[in-house]
Amino acid sequence: MRKGIVIIYMDDLIIPAKDEDEGIEKLKKVFEVASKYGLEIKFKKCQFLRRKVEFLGHVVENGTVRPSVAKTIAVKKFPVPTTVKQVQSFLGLTGYFRKFIPAYSKIAKPLSDLIRSDNPFVFEQPQIEAFEKLKKLLTESPVLSIFQQGKTTELHTDASQQGYGAVLLRKMENCILFNTCLRKLLQQRRSIAAMNLKFSLLSTL
């Protein structure tokens, strides 16, 4: 299959298109390849020429992506963790959507520190605040825009001794967010100057 026709994850795939005509042409190519290699398509599970579709826990609609309702409900109903395993489950659930939350790693740090084997399990005010903030941010319908080539785009970066991050957005009257990235800094790199960390970040993007 020619690159750019489909997006595949395991046995799920989505075929992006600018309009109905392009969608039909891409469908024809997909069916031709499936027929050529004897691939079976379960049409009962297919959705064709939709402007809105749910894919891998995300809702894709009119050039935007957001977490699905089922996922946001799961986050909203998640109980206050009482064990390390429950903290890991919560971080796994919210971490899947970390690109929707600027500074996710920084916000989640009080929780992620709990899963280190050398730390006692103490769920106090810093952990409660981190837990509630992540729930709030992910249940307020965060939305990302799908990147479009040719549009004026800005990359904002920042770095400190705690971590480094970047935000990619399209500059308009209202800034449209494409993606976010934030990572904790490894202990051995915390002596590096912040400006050098920013340059290091740019080289890895």
PDB file of C-alpha atoms in Angstrom:
ATOM      1  CA  MET A   1       0.000   0.000   0.000  1.00  0.00           C
ATOM      2  CA  ARG A   2       1.423   3.362  -0.984  1.00  0.00           C
ATOM      3  CA  LYS A   3       2.424   5.539   1.943  1.00  0.00           C
ATOM      4  CA  GLY A   4      -0.238   8.108   2.831  1.00  0.00           C
ATOM      5  CA  ILE A   5      -3.291   6.091   1.794  1.00  0.00           C
ATOM      6  CA  VAL A   6      -4.134   4.571   5.180  1.00  0.00           C
ATOM      7  CA  ILE A   7      -3.188   4.820   8.849  1.00  0.00           C
ATOM      8  CA  ILE A   8      -2.904   1.332  10.361  1.00  0.00           C
ATOM      9  CA  TYR A   9      -2.737   0.133  13.962  1.00  0.00           C
ATOM     10  CA  MET A  10      -2.844  -3.646  14.442  1.00  0.00           C
ATOM     11  CA  ASP A  11      -6.034  -4.712  12.621  1.00  0.00           C
ATOM     12  CA  ASP A  12      -7.646  -1.256  12.654  1.00  0.00           C
ATOM     13  CA  LEU A  13      -7.200   1.277   9.895  1.00  0.00           C
ATOM     14  CA  ILE A  14      -8.472   4.691   8.921  1.00  0.00           C
ATOM     15  CA  ILE A  15      -8.396   6.301   5.471  1.00  0.00           C
ATOM     16  CA  PRO A  16      -8.074  10.102   5.669  1.00  0.00           C
ATOM     17  CA  ALA A  17      -9.304  12.185   2.727  1.00  0.00           C
ATOM     18  CA  LYS A  18      -9.884  15.851   1.931  1.00  0.00           C
ATOM     19  CA  ASP A  19     -13.290  15.248   0.351  1.00  0.00           C
ATOM     20  CA  GLU A  20     -15.704  12.532  -0.785  1.00  0.00           C
ATOM     21  CA  ASP A  21     -14.120  12.088  -4.227  1.00  0.00           C
ATOM     22  CA  GLU A  22     -10.662  11.534  -2.752  1.00  0.00           C
ATOM     23  CA  GLY A  23     -12.173   9.187  -0.175  1.00  0.00           C
ATOM     24  CA  ILE A  24     -13.772   7.055  -2.888  1.00  0.00           C
ATOM     25  CA  GLU A  25     -10.520   6.879  -4.879  1.00  0.00           C
ATOM     26  CA  LYS A  26      -8.584   5.781  -1.797  1.00  0.00           C
ATOM     27  CA  LEU A  27     -11.234   3.175  -0.957  1.00  0.00           C
ATOM     28  CA  LYS A  28     -10.873   1.716  -4.445  1.00  0.00           C
ATOM     29  CA  LYS A  29      -7.113   1.362  -3.961  1.00  0.00           C
ATOM     30  CA  VAL A  30      -7.578  -0.266  -0.548  1.00  0.00           C
ATOM     31  CA  PHE A  31     -10.083  -2.764  -1.958  1.00  0.00           C
ATOM     32  CA  GLU A  32      -7.731  -3.548  -4.853  1.00  0.00           C
ATOM     33  CA  VAL A  33      -4.879  -4.331  -2.467  1.00  0.00           C
ATOM     34  CA  ALA A  34      -7.151  -6.383  -0.194  1.00  0.00           C
ATOM     35  CA  SER A  35      -8.356  -8.409  -3.183  1.00  0.00           C
ATOM     36  CA  LYS A  36      -4.830  -8.894  -4.521  1.00  0.00           C
ATOM     37  CA  TYR A  37      -3.505 -10.330  -1.257  1.00  0.00           C
ATOM     38  CA  GLY A  38      -6.645 -12.186  -0.182  1.00  0.00           C
ATOM     39  CA  LEU A  39      -7.381  -9.959   2.805  1.00  0.00           C
ATOM     40  CA  GLU A  40     -10.843 -10.259   4.328  1.00  0.00           C
ATOM     41  CA  ILE A  41     -12.740  -7.067   5.169  1.00  0.00           C
ATOM     42  CA  LYS A  42     -15.529  -7.241   7.767  1.00  0.00           C
ATOM     43  CA  PHE A  43     -17.935  -4.738   6.286  1.00  0.00           C
ATOM     44  CA  LYS A  44     -20.229  -4.829   9.335  1.00  0.00           C
ATOM     45  CA  LYS A  45     -17.438  -3.141  11.291  1.00  0.00           C
ATOM     46  CA  CYS A  46     -16.684  -0.568   8.596  1.00  0.00           C
ATOM     47  CA  GLN A  47     -17.782   3.055   8.351  1.00  0.00           C
ATOM     48  CA  PHE A  48     -17.459   4.724   4.971  1.00  0.00           C
ATOM     49  CA  LEU A  49     -17.145   8.392   3.969  1.00  0.00           C
ATOM     50  CA  ARG A  50     -17.783   9.748   7.460  1.00  0.00           C
ATOM     51  CA  ARG A  51     -16.974  13.257   8.636  1.00  0.00           C
ATOM     52  CA  LYS A  52     -16.809  11.987  12.200  1.00  0.00           C
ATOM     53  CA  VAL A  53     -15.303   8.680  13.305  1.00  0.00           C
ATOM     54  CA  GLU A  54     -14.000   7.101  16.504  1.00  0.00           C
ATOM     55  CA  PHE A  55     -10.558   5.523  16.175  1.00  0.00           C
ATOM     56  CA  LEU A  56      -8.363   4.071  18.928  1.00  0.00           C
ATOM     57  CA  GLY A  57     -10.119   5.972  21.706  1.00  0.00           C
ATOM     58  CA  HIS A  58     -10.132   9.252  19.756  1.00  0.00           C
ATOM     59  CA  VAL A  59     -12.888  11.100  17.915  1.00  0.00           C
ATOM     60  CA  VAL A  60     -11.699  12.506  14.575  1.00  0.00           C
ATOM     61  CA  GLU A  61     -13.963  15.199  13.122  1.00  0.00           C
ATOM     62  CA  ASN A  62     -13.529  18.133  10.721  1.00  0.00           C
ATOM     63  CA  GLY A  63      -9.758  18.365  11.095  1.00  0.00           C
ATOM     64  CA  THR A  64      -9.733  17.931  14.865  1.00  0.00           C
ATOM     65  CA  VAL A  65      -8.986  15.114  17.307  1.00  0.00           C
ATOM     66  CA  ARG A  66     -10.270  14.681  20.856  1.00  0.00           C
ATOM     67  CA  PRO A  67     -10.594  11.857  23.410  1.00  0.00           C
ATOM     68  CA  SER A  68     -13.723   9.726  22.982  1.00  0.00           C
ATOM     69  CA  VAL A  69     -16.660  10.156  25.348  1.00  0.00           C
ATOM     70  CA  ALA A  70     -16.103   6.657  26.757  1.00  0.00           C
ATOM     71  CA  LYS A  71     -12.506   7.519  27.668  1.00  0.00           C
ATOM     72  CA  THR A  72     -13.372  10.845  29.278  1.00  0.00           C
ATOM     73  CA  ILE A  73     -16.110   9.146  31.322  1.00  0.00           C
ATOM     74  CA  ALA A  74     -13.606   6.508  32.447  1.00  0.00           C
ATOM     75  CA  VAL A  75     -11.249   9.276  33.598  1.00  0.00           C
ATOM     76  CA  LYS A  76     -14.044  11.186  35.325  1.00  0.00           C
ATOM     77  CA  LYS A  77     -15.258   8.119  37.241  1.00  0.00           C
ATOM     78  CA  PHE A  78     -11.798   6.893  38.246  1.00  0.00           C
ATOM     79  CA  PRO A  79     -11.747   6.564  42.053  1.00  0.00           C
ATOM     80  CA  VAL A  80      -9.073   8.118  44.250  1.00  0.00           C
ATOM     81  CA  PRO A  81      -6.174   5.621  44.178  1.00  0.00           C
ATOM     82  CA  THR A  82      -5.344   3.756  47.365  1.00  0.00           C
ATOM     83  CA  THR A  83      -2.564   1.547  45.965  1.00  0.00           C
ATOM     84  CA  VAL A  84       0.421   1.879  43.653  1.00  0.00           C
ATOM     85  CA  LYS A  85      -1.304  -0.379  41.123  1.00  0.00           C
ATOM     86  CA  GLN A  86      -4.292   1.980  40.981  1.00  0.00           C
ATOM     87  CA  VAL A  87      -1.960   4.953  40.459  1.00  0.00           C
ATOM     88  CA  GLN A  88      -0.309   3.064  37.592  1.00  0.00           C
ATOM     89  CA  SER A  89      -3.720   2.373  36.053  1.00  0.00           C
ATOM     90  CA  PHE A  90      -4.717   6.034  36.293  1.00  0.00           C
ATOM     91  CA  LEU A  91      -1.443   7.217  34.779  1.00  0.00           C
ATOM     92  CA  GLY A  92      -1.817   4.650  32.007  1.00  0.00           C
ATOM     93  CA  LEU A  93      -5.317   5.906  31.226  1.00  0.00           C
ATOM     94  CA  THR A  94      -4.461   9.609  31.296  1.00  0.00           C
ATOM     95  CA  GLY A  95      -0.989   9.176  29.820  1.00  0.00           C
ATOM     96  CA  TYR A  96      -2.509   7.754  26.635  1.00  0.00           C
ATOM     97  CA  PHE A  97      -3.926  11.253  26.061  1.00  0.00           C
ATOM     98  CA  ARG A  98      -0.923  13.215  27.331  1.00  0.00           C
ATOM     99  CA  LYS A  99      -0.603  15.066  24.016  1.00  0.00           C
ATOM    100  CA  PHE A 100      -3.830  16.901  24.890  1.00  0.00           C
ATOM    101  CA  ILE A 101      -2.396  18.278  28.137  1.00  0.00           C
ATOM    102  CA  PRO A 102       0.469  20.786  28.056  1.00  0.00           C
ATOM    103  CA  ALA A 103       2.928  20.025  30.895  1.00  0.00           C
ATOM    104  CA  TYR A 104       1.382  16.599  31.510  1.00  0.00           C
ATOM    105  CA  SER A 105       4.557  15.130  33.032  1.00  0.00           C
ATOM    106  CA  LYS A 106       4.975  18.099  35.357  1.00  0.00           C
ATOM    107  CA  ILE A 107       1.371  17.909  36.538  1.00  0.00           C
ATOM    108  CA  ALA A 108       1.557  14.129  37.000  1.00  0.00           C
ATOM    109  CA  LYS A 109       4.919  14.164  38.821  1.00  0.00           C
ATOM    110  CA  PRO A 110       3.476  13.800  42.369  1.00  0.00           C
ATOM    111  CA  LEU A 111       1.678  10.669  41.116  1.00  0.00           C
ATOM    112  CA  SER A 112       4.489   9.232  39.017  1.00  0.00           C
ATOM    113  CA  ASP A 113       6.857   9.614  41.985  1.00  0.00           C
ATOM    114  CA  LEU A 114       4.610   7.209  43.914  1.00  0.00           C
ATOM    115  CA  ILE A 115       5.292   4.301  41.579  1.00  0.00           C
ATOM    116  CA  ARG A 116       9.020   4.367  42.274  1.00  0.00           C
ATOM    117  CA  SER A 117       9.885   1.333  44.390  1.00  0.00           C
ATOM    118  CA  ASP A 118      11.921   3.366  46.884  1.00  0.00           C
ATOM    119  CA  ASN A 119       9.060   5.745  47.730  1.00  0.00           C
ATOM    120  CA  PRO A 120       6.398   5.006  50.374  1.00  0.00           C
ATOM    121  CA  PHE A 121       2.762   5.236  49.250  1.00  0.00           C
ATOM    122  CA  VAL A 122       1.499   8.529  50.665  1.00  0.00           C
ATOM    123  CA  PHE A 123      -1.534  10.037  48.933  1.00  0.00           C
ATOM    124  CA  GLU A 124      -1.725  13.529  50.371  1.00  0.00           C
ATOM    125  CA  GLN A 125      -2.495  17.052  49.124  1.00  0.00           C
ATOM    126  CA  PRO A 126       0.080  17.205  46.253  1.00  0.00           C
ATOM    127  CA  GLN A 127      -1.117  13.840  44.922  1.00  0.00           C
ATOM    128  CA  ILE A 128      -4.786  14.761  45.326  1.00  0.00           C
ATOM    129  CA  GLU A 129      -4.263  18.044  43.469  1.00  0.00           C
ATOM    130  CA  ALA A 130      -2.428  16.301  40.615  1.00  0.00           C
ATOM    131  CA  PHE A 131      -5.120  13.604  40.410  1.00  0.00           C
ATOM    132  CA  GLU A 132      -7.981  16.115  40.312  1.00  0.00           C
ATOM    133  CA  LYS A 133      -6.230  18.442  37.855  1.00  0.00           C
ATOM    134  CA  LEU A 134      -5.574  15.658  35.350  1.00  0.00           C
ATOM    135  CA  LYS A 135      -9.197  14.544  35.616  1.00  0.00           C
ATOM    136  CA  LYS A 136     -10.412  18.109  35.117  1.00  0.00           C
ATOM    137  CA  LEU A 137      -8.194  18.779  32.097  1.00  0.00           C
ATOM    138  CA  LEU A 138      -9.176  15.555  30.343  1.00  0.00           C
ATOM    139  CA  THR A 139     -12.905  15.912  30.970  1.00  0.00           C
ATOM    140  CA  GLU A 140     -13.150  19.472  29.646  1.00  0.00           C
ATOM    141  CA  SER A 141     -13.184  18.258  26.028  1.00  0.00           C
ATOM    142  CA  PRO A 142      -9.578  19.015  25.024  1.00  0.00           C
ATOM    143  CA  VAL A 143      -9.151  19.284  21.253  1.00  0.00           C
ATOM    144  CA  LEU A 144      -6.132  19.126  18.949  1.00  0.00           C
ATOM    145  CA  SER A 145      -6.060  20.235  15.330  1.00  0.00           C
ATOM    146  CA  ILE A 146      -4.717  17.893  12.663  1.00  0.00           C
ATOM    147  CA  PHE A 147      -1.509  19.349  11.216  1.00  0.00           C
ATOM    148  CA  GLN A 148      -1.840  21.002   7.805  1.00  0.00           C
ATOM    149  CA  GLN A 149       1.172  21.697   5.616  1.00  0.00           C
ATOM    150  CA  GLY A 150       1.445  25.191   4.198  1.00  0.00           C
ATOM    151  CA  LYS A 151      -0.113  26.885   7.233  1.00  0.00           C
ATOM    152  CA  THR A 152       1.880  29.273   9.425  1.00  0.00           C
ATOM    153  CA  THR A 153       3.064  27.171  12.345  1.00  0.00           C
ATOM    154  CA  GLU A 154       4.901  28.035  15.562  1.00  0.00           C
ATOM    155  CA  LEU A 155       7.035  25.819  17.781  1.00  0.00           C
ATOM    156  CA  HIS A 156       7.414  26.975  21.392  1.00  0.00           C
ATOM    157  CA  THR A 157       9.981  25.266  23.628  1.00  0.00           C
ATOM    158  CA  ASP A 158      10.986  25.568  27.264  1.00  0.00           C
ATOM    159  CA  ALA A 159      13.374  23.801  29.615  1.00  0.00           C
ATOM    160  CA  SER A 160      14.343  23.767  33.280  1.00  0.00           C
ATOM    161  CA  GLN A 161      16.184  21.523  35.708  1.00  0.00           C
ATOM    162  CA  GLN A 162      12.979  19.507  36.123  1.00  0.00           C
ATOM    163  CA  GLY A 163      12.153  18.839  32.489  1.00  0.00           C
ATOM    164  CA  TYR A 164      11.733  20.145  28.964  1.00  0.00           C
ATOM    165  CA  GLY A 165       8.832  20.505  26.595  1.00  0.00           C
ATOM    166  CA  ALA A 166       7.422  21.889  23.371  1.00  0.00           C
ATOM    167  CA  VAL A 167       4.109  23.081  21.984  1.00  0.00           C
ATOM    168  CA  LEU A 168       3.287  23.085  18.266  1.00  0.00           C
ATOM    169  CA  LEU A 169       0.487  25.434  17.232  1.00  0.00           C
ATOM    170  CA  ARG A 170      -0.940  27.366  14.329  1.00  0.00           C
ATOM    171  CA  LYS A 171      -0.985  31.103  14.882  1.00  0.00           C
ATOM    172  CA  MET A 172      -4.417  32.609  14.228  1.00  0.00           C
ATOM    173  CA  GLU A 173      -6.802  34.912  16.057  1.00  0.00           C
ATOM    174  CA  ASN A 174      -7.253  31.955  18.372  1.00  0.00           C
ATOM    175  CA  CYS A 175      -4.193  29.708  18.554  1.00  0.00           C
ATOM    176  CA  ILE A 176      -4.926  26.165  17.390  1.00  0.00           C
ATOM    177  CA  LEU A 177      -2.954  23.493  19.187  1.00  0.00           C
ATOM    178  CA  PHE A 178      -1.468  20.640  17.138  1.00  0.00           C
ATOM    179  CA  ASN A 179       0.544  18.741  19.733  1.00  0.00           C
ATOM    180  CA  THR A 180       2.388  19.000  23.025  1.00  0.00           C
ATOM    181  CA  CYS A 181       5.441  17.255  24.408  1.00  0.00           C
ATOM    182  CA  LEU A 182       6.917  17.352  27.907  1.00  0.00           C
ATOM    183  CA  ARG A 183       9.473  15.048  29.468  1.00  0.00           C
ATOM    184  CA  LYS A 184      11.103  14.830  32.867  1.00  0.00           C
ATOM    185  CA  LEU A 185      14.833  15.439  32.858  1.00  0.00           C
ATOM    186  CA  LEU A 186      17.088  12.548  33.810  1.00  0.00           C
ATOM    187  CA  GLN A 187      19.081  13.139  36.970  1.00  0.00           C
ATOM    188  CA  GLN A 188      22.415  13.020  35.126  1.00  0.00           C
ATOM    189  CA  ARG A 189      21.347  15.854  32.794  1.00  0.00           C
ATOM    190  CA  ARG A 190      20.148  18.310  35.436  1.00  0.00           C
ATOM    191  CA  SER A 191      23.458  20.178  35.472  1.00  0.00           C
ATOM    192  CA  ILE A 192      23.000  21.259  31.835  1.00  0.00           C
ATOM    193  CA  ALA A 193      22.092  24.921  31.304  1.00  0.00           C
ATOM    194  CA  ALA A 194      18.454  25.578  30.336  1.00  0.00           C
ATOM    195  CA  MET A 195      19.420  27.200  27.008  1.00  0.00           C
ATOM    196  CA  ASN A 196      21.477  24.160  26.021  1.00  0.00           C
ATOM    197  CA  LEU A 197      18.552  21.939  26.969  1.00  0.00           C
ATOM    198  CA  LYS A 198      16.329  23.909  24.586  1.00  0.00           C
ATOM    199  CA  PHE A 199      18.798  23.383  21.738  1.00  0.00           C
ATOM    200  CA  SER A 200      18.974  19.698  22.653  1.00  0.00           C
ATOM    201  CA  LEU A 201      15.187  19.503  22.523  1.00  0.00           C
ATOM    202  CA  LEU A 202      15.071  21.077  19.052  1.00  0.00           C
ATOM    203  CA  SER A 203      17.569  18.549  17.738  1.00  0.00           C
ATOM    204  CA  THR A 204      15.363  15.649  18.851  1.00  0.00           C
ATOM    205  CA  LEU A 205      12.053  16.915  17.458  1.00  0.00           C
TER     206      LEU A 205
END
